[in-house]
PDB file of C-alpha atoms in Angstrom:
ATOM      1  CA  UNK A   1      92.256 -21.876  97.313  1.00  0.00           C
ATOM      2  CA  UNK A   2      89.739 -24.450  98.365  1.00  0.00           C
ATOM      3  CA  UNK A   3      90.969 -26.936 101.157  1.00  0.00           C
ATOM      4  CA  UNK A   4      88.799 -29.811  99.507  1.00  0.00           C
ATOM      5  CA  UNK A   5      86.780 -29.634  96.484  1.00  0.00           C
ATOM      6  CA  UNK A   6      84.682 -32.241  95.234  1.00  0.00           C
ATOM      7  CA  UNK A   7      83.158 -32.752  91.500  1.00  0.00           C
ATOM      8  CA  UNK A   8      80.630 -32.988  90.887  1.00  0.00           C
ATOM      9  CA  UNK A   9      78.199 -30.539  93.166  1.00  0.00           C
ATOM     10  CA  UNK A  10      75.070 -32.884  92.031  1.00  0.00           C
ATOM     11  CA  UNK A  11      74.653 -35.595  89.887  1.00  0.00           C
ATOM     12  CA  UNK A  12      70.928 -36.872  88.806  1.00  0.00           C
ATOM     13  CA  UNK A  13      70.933 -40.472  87.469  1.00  0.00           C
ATOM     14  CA  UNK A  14      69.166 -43.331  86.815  1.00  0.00           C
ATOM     15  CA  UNK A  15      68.999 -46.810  88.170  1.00  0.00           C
ATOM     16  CA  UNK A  16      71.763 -48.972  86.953  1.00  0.00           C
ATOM     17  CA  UNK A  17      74.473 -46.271  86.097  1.00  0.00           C
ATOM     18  CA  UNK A  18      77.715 -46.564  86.670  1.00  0.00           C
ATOM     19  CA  UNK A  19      78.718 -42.590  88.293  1.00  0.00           C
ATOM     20  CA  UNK A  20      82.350 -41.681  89.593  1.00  0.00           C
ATOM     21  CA  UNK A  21      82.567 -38.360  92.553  1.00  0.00           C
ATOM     22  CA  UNK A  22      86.057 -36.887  92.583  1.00  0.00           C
ATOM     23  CA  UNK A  23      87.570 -35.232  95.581  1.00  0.00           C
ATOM     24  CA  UNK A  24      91.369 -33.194  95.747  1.00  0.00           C
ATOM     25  CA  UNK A  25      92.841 -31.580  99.163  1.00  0.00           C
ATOM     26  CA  UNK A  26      95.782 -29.001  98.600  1.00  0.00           C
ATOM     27  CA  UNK A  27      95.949 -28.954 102.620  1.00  0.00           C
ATOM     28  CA  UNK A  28      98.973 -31.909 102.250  1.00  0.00           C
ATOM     29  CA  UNK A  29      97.150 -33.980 104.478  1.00  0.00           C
ATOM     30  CA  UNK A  30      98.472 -37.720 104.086  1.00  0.00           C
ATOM     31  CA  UNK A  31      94.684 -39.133 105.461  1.00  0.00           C
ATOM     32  CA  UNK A  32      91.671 -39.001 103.289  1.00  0.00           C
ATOM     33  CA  UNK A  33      88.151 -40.086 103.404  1.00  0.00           C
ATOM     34  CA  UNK A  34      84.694 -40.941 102.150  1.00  0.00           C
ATOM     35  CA  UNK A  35      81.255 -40.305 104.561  1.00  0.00           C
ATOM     36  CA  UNK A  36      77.603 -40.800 103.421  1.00  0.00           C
ATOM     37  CA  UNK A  37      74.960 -38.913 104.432  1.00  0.00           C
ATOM     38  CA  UNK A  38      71.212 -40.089 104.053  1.00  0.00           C
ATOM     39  CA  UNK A  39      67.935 -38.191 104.603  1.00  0.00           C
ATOM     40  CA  UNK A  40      67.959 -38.298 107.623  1.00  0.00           C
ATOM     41  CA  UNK A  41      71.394 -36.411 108.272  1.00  0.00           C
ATOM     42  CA  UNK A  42      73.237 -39.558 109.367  1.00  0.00           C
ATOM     43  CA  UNK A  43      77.037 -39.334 108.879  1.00  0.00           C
ATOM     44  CA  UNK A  44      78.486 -42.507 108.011  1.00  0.00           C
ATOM     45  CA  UNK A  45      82.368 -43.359 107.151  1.00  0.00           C
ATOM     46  CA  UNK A  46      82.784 -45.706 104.231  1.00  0.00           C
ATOM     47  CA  UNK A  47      86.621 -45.660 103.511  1.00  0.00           C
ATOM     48  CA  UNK A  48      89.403 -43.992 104.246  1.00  0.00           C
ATOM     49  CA  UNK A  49      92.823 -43.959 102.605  1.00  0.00           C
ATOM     50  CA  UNK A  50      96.372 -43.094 104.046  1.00  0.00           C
ATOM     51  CA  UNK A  51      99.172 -42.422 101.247  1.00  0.00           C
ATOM     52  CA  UNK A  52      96.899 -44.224  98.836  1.00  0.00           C
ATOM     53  CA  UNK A  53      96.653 -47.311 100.938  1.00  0.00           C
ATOM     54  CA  UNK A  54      93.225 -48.379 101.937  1.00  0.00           C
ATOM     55  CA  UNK A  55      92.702 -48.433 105.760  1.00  0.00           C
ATOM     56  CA  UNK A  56      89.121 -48.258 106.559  1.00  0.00           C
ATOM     57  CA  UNK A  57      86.474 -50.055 104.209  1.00  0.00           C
ATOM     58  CA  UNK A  58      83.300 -50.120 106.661  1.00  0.00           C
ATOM     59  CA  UNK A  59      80.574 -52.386 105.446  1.00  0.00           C
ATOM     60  CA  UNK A  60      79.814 -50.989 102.132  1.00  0.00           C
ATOM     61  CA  UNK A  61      78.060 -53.082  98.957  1.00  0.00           C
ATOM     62  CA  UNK A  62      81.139 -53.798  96.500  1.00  0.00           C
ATOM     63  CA  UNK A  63      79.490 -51.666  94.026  1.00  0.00           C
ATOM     64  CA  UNK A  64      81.107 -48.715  95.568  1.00  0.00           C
ATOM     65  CA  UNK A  65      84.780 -48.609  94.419  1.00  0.00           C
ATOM     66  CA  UNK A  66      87.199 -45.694  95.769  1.00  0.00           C
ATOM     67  CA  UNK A  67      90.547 -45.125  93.729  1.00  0.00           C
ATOM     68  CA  UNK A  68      93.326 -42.920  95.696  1.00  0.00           C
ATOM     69  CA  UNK A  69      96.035 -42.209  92.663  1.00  0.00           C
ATOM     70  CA  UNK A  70      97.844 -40.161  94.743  1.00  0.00           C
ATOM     71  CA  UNK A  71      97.484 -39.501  98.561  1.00  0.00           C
ATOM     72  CA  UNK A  72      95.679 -35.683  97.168  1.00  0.00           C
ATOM     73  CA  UNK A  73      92.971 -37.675  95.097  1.00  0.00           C
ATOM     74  CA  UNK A  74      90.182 -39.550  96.035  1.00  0.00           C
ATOM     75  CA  UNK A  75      87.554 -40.852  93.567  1.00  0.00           C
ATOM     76  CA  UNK A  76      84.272 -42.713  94.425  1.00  0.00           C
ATOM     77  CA  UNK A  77      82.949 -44.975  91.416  1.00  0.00           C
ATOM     78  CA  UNK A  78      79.710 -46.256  92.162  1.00  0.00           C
ATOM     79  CA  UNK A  79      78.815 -49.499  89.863  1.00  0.00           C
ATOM     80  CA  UNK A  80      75.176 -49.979  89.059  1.00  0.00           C
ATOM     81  CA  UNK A  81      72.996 -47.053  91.027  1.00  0.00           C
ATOM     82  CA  UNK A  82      70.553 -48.082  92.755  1.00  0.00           C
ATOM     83  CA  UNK A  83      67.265 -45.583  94.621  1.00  0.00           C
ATOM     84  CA  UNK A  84      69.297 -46.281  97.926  1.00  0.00           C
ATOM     85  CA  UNK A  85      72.041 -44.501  97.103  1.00  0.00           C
ATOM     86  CA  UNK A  86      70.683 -41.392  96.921  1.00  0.00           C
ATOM     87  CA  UNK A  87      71.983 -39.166  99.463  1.00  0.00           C
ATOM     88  CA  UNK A  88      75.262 -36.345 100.249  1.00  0.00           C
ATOM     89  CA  UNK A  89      78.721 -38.016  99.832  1.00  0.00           C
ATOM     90  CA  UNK A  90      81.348 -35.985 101.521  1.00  0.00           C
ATOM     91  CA  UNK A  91      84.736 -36.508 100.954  1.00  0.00           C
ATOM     92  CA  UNK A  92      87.066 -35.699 103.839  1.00  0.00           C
ATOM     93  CA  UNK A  93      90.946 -35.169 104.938  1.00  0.00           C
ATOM     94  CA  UNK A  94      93.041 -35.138 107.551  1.00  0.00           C
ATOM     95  CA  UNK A  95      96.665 -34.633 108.862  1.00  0.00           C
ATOM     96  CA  UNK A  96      97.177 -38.095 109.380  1.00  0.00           C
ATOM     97  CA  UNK A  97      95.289 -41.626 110.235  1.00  0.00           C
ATOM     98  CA  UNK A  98      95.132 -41.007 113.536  1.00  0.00           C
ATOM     99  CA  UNK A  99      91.830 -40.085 115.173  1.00  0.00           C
ATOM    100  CA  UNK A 100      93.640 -38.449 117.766  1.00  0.00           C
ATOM    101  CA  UNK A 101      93.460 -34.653 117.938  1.00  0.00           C
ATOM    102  CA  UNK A 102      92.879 -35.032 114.068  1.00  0.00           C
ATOM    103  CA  UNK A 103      90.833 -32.485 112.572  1.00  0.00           C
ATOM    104  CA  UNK A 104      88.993 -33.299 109.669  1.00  0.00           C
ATOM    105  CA  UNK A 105      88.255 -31.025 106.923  1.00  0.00           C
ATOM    106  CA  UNK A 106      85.426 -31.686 104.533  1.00  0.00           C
ATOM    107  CA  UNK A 107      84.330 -31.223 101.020  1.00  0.00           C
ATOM    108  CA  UNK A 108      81.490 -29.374 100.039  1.00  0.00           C
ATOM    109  CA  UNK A 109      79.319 -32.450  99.071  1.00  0.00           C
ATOM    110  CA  UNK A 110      77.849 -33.871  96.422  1.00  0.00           C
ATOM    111  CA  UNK A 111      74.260 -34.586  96.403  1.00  0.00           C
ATOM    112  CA  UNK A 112      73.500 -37.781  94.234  1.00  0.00           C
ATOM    113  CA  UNK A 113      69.781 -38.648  93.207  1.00  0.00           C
ATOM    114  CA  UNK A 114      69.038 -41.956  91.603  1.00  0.00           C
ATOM    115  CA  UNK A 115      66.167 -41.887  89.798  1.00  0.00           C
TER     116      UNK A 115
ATOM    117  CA  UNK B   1      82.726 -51.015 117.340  1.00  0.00           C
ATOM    118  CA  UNK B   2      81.577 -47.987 118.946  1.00  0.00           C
ATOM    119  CA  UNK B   3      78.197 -46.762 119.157  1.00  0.00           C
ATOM    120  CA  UNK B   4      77.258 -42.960 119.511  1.00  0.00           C
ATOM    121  CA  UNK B   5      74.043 -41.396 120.932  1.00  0.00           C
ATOM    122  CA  UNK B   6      73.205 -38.145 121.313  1.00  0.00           C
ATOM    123  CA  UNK B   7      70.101 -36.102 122.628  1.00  0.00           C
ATOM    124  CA  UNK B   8      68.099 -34.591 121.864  1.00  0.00           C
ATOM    125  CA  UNK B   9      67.469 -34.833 118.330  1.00  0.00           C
ATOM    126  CA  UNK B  10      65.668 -31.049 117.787  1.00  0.00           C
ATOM    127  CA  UNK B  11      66.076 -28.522 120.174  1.00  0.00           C
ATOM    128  CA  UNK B  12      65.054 -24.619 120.143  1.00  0.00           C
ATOM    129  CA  UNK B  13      66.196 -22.224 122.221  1.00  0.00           C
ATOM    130  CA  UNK B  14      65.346 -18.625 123.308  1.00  0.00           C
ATOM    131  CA  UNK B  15      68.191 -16.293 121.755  1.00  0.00           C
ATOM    132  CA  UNK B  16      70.568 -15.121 124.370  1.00  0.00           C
ATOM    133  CA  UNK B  17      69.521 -18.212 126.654  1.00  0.00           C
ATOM    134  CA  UNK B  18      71.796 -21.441 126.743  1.00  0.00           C
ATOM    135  CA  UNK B  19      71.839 -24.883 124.645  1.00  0.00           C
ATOM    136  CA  UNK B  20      72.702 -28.267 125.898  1.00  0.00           C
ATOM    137  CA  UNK B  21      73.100 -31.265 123.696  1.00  0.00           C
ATOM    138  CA  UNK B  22      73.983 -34.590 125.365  1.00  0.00           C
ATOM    139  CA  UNK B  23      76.104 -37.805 123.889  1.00  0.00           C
ATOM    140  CA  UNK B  24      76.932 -41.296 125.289  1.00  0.00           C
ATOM    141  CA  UNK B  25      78.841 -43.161 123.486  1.00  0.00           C
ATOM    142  CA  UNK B  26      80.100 -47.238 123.853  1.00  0.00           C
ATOM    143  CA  UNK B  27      83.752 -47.915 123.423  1.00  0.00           C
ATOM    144  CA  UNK B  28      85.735 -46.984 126.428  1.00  0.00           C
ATOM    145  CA  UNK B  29      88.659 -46.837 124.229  1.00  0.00           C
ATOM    146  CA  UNK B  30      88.090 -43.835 122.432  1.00  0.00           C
ATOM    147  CA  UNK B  31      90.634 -40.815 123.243  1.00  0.00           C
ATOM    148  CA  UNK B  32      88.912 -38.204 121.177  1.00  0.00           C
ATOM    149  CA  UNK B  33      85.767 -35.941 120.884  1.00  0.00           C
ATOM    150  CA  UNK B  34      84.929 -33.559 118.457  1.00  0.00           C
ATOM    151  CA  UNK B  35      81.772 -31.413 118.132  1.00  0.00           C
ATOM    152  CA  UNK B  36      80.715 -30.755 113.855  1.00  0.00           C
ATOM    153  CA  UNK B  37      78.256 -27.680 112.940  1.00  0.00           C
ATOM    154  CA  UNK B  38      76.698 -28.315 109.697  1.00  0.00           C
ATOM    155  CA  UNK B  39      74.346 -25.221 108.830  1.00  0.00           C
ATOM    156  CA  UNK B  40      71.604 -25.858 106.086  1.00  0.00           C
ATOM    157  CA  UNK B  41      73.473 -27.167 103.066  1.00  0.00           C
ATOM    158  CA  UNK B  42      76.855 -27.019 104.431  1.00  0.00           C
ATOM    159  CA  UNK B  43      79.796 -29.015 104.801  1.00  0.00           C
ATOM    160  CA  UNK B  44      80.213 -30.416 108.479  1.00  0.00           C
ATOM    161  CA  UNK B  45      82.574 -28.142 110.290  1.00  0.00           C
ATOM    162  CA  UNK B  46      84.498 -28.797 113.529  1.00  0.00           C
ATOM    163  CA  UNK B  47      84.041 -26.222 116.577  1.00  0.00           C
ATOM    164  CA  UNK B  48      85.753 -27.663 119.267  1.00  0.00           C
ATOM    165  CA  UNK B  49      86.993 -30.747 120.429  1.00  0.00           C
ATOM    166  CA  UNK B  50      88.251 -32.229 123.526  1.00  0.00           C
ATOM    167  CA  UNK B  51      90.945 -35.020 124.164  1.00  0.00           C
ATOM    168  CA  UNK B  52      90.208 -37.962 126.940  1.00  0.00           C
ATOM    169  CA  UNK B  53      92.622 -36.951 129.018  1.00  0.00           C
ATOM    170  CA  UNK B  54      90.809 -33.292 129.883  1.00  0.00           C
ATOM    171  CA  UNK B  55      87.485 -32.845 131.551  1.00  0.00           C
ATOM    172  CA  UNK B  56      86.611 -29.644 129.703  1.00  0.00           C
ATOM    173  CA  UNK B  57      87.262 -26.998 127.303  1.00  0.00           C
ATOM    174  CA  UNK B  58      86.050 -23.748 126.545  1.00  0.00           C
ATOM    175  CA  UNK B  59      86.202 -21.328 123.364  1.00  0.00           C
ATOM    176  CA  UNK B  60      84.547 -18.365 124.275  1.00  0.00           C
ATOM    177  CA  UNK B  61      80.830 -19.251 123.857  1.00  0.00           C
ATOM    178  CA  UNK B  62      80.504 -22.993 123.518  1.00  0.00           C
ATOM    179  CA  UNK B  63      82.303 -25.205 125.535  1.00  0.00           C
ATOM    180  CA  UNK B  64      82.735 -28.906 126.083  1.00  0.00           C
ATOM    181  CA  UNK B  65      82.955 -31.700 128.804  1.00  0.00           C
ATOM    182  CA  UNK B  66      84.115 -35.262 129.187  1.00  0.00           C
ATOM    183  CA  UNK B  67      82.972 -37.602 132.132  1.00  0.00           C
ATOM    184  CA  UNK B  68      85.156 -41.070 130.991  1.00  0.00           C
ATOM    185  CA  UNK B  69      83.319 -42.887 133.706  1.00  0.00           C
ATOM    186  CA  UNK B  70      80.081 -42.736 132.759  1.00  0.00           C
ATOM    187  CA  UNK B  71      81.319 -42.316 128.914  1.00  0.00           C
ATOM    188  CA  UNK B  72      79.587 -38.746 128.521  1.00  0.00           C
ATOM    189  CA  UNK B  73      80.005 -36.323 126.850  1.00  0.00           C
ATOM    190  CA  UNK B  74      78.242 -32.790 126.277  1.00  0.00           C
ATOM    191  CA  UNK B  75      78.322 -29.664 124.347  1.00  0.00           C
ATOM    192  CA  UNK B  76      77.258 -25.931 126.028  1.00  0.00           C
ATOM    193  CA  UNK B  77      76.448 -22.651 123.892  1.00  0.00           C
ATOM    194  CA  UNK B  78      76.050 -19.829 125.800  1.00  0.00           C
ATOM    195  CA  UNK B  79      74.613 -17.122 124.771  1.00  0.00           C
ATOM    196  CA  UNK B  80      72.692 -18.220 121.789  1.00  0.00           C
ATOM    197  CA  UNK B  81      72.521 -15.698 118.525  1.00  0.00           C
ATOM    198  CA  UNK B  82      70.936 -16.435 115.645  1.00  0.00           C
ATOM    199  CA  UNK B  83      73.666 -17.653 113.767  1.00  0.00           C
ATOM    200  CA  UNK B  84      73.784 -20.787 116.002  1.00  0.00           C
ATOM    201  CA  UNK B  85      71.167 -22.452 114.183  1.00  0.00           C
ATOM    202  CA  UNK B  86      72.529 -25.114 112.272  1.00  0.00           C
ATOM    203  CA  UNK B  87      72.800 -29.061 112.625  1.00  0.00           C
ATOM    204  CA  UNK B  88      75.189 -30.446 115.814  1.00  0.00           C
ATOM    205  CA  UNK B  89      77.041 -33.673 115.382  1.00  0.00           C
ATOM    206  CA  UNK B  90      79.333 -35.236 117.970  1.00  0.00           C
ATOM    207  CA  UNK B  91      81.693 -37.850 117.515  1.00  0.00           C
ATOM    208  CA  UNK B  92      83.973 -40.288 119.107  1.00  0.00           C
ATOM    209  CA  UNK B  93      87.177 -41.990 117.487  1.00  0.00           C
ATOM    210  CA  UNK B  94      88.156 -45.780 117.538  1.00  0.00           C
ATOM    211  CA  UNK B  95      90.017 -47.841 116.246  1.00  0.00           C
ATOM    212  CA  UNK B  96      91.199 -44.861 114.163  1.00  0.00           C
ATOM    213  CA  UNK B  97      87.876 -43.960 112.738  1.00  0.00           C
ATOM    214  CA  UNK B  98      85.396 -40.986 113.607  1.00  0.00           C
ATOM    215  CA  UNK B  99      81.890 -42.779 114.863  1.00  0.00           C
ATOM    216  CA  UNK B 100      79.075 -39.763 114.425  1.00  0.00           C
ATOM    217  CA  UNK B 101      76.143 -39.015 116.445  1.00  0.00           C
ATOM    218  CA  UNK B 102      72.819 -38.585 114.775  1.00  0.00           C
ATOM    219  CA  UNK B 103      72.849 -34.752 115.221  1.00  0.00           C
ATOM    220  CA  UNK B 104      70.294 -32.186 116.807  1.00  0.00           C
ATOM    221  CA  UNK B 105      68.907 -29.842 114.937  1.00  0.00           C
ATOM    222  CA  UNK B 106      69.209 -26.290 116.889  1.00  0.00           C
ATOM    223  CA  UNK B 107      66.651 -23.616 116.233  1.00  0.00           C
ATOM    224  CA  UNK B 108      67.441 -20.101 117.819  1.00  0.00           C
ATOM    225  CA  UNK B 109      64.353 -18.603 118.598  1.00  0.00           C
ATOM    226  CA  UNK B 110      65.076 -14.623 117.870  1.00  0.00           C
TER     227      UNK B 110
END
């Protein structure tokens, strides 16, 4: 009965692979969203998604490529890895789009290395 | 778009005696404030959270407080136990988007 679950838990690569992270919320939570966090613990929104529609795309390379297929789903594909992107993605949900009194509930992370 | 600080970045404290941990952040529009504990390996959790239109809030042992003028914001644990020891984040929202501190790292000394 996990809130969010993400797949997979870690993922080792190499340089230049193509990866995709999954993430699912069974809280019915219309908002959803992807954070990045490096080394150095720094939490960092990328996107976020409400009802499938893209709302927040922060200043990310255009190698990163989130797919919502439905507003419980929201997939990360990351084109061509590079050492940089090493680091905890944590995918994220919430009632609604609203920052306002709007918890949000988080995944348990997946730790990518790039090798 | 907004900017978040917060202080200090490590912090250990005597169990039983008190923490402090300080943020400022930019935007003068953001309404809301929550406080994440992230304990070694851990997903981010929230513990309390205050709104811009109250000055403070308290859930038994940690508590928080707003001052919109000076666009402050702070987070008290009284009381410390062990199980306090984790990673501290807090974060303002604009523009309907959660800007994060860069967290303090809170050792309870047993």
């Amino acid at each position: 009965d996990t809130a969010v679950s993400q797949t997979p838990k870690y993922l080792v690569t190499q340089m230049g692979n193509d990866k995709s992270i999954k993430c699912e919320q069974n809280l019915g939570h219309d908002t959803m969203y992807w954070y990045k966090q490096d080394s150095k613990k720094f939490l960092k929104i990328m996107f976020s998604y409400n009802n499938k529609e893209l709302i927040i795309n922060e200043t990310v390379p255009n190698r990163f490529s989130p797919k919502s297929p439905d507003k419980a789903h929201l997939n990360l594909h990351i084109n061509s890895l590079e050492l940089g992107d090493s680091a905890v993605y944590f995918c994220a949900s919430s009632q609604n789009r609203g920052a306002w009194g709007n918890e949000q509930f988080f995944g348990p992370g997946t730790r990518l290395t790039v090798l | 778009g907004e900017n978040v600080e917060q202080h200090p970045s490590t912090l250990s404290v005597q169990e039983g005696d008190s923490a402090v941990i300080k943020c400022t952040y930019s935007d003068s529009a953001s309404n809301y404030f929550p406080w994440y504990k992230q304990e070694l390996g851990k997903r981010p959790q929230l513990i309390i959270d205050i709104r811009s239109n109250v000055g403070e809030k308290k859930d038994q042992r940690i508590a928080v407080t707003l001052n919109k003028t000076a666009k402050h914001f702070s987070l008290h644990i009284t009381e410390t136990q062990p199980e306090d020891s984790a990673v501290y984040f807090c974060a303002a929202s604009w523009n309907e988007k959660l800007t994060f501190g860069t967290g303090t790292r809170l050792t309870i000394i047993p």
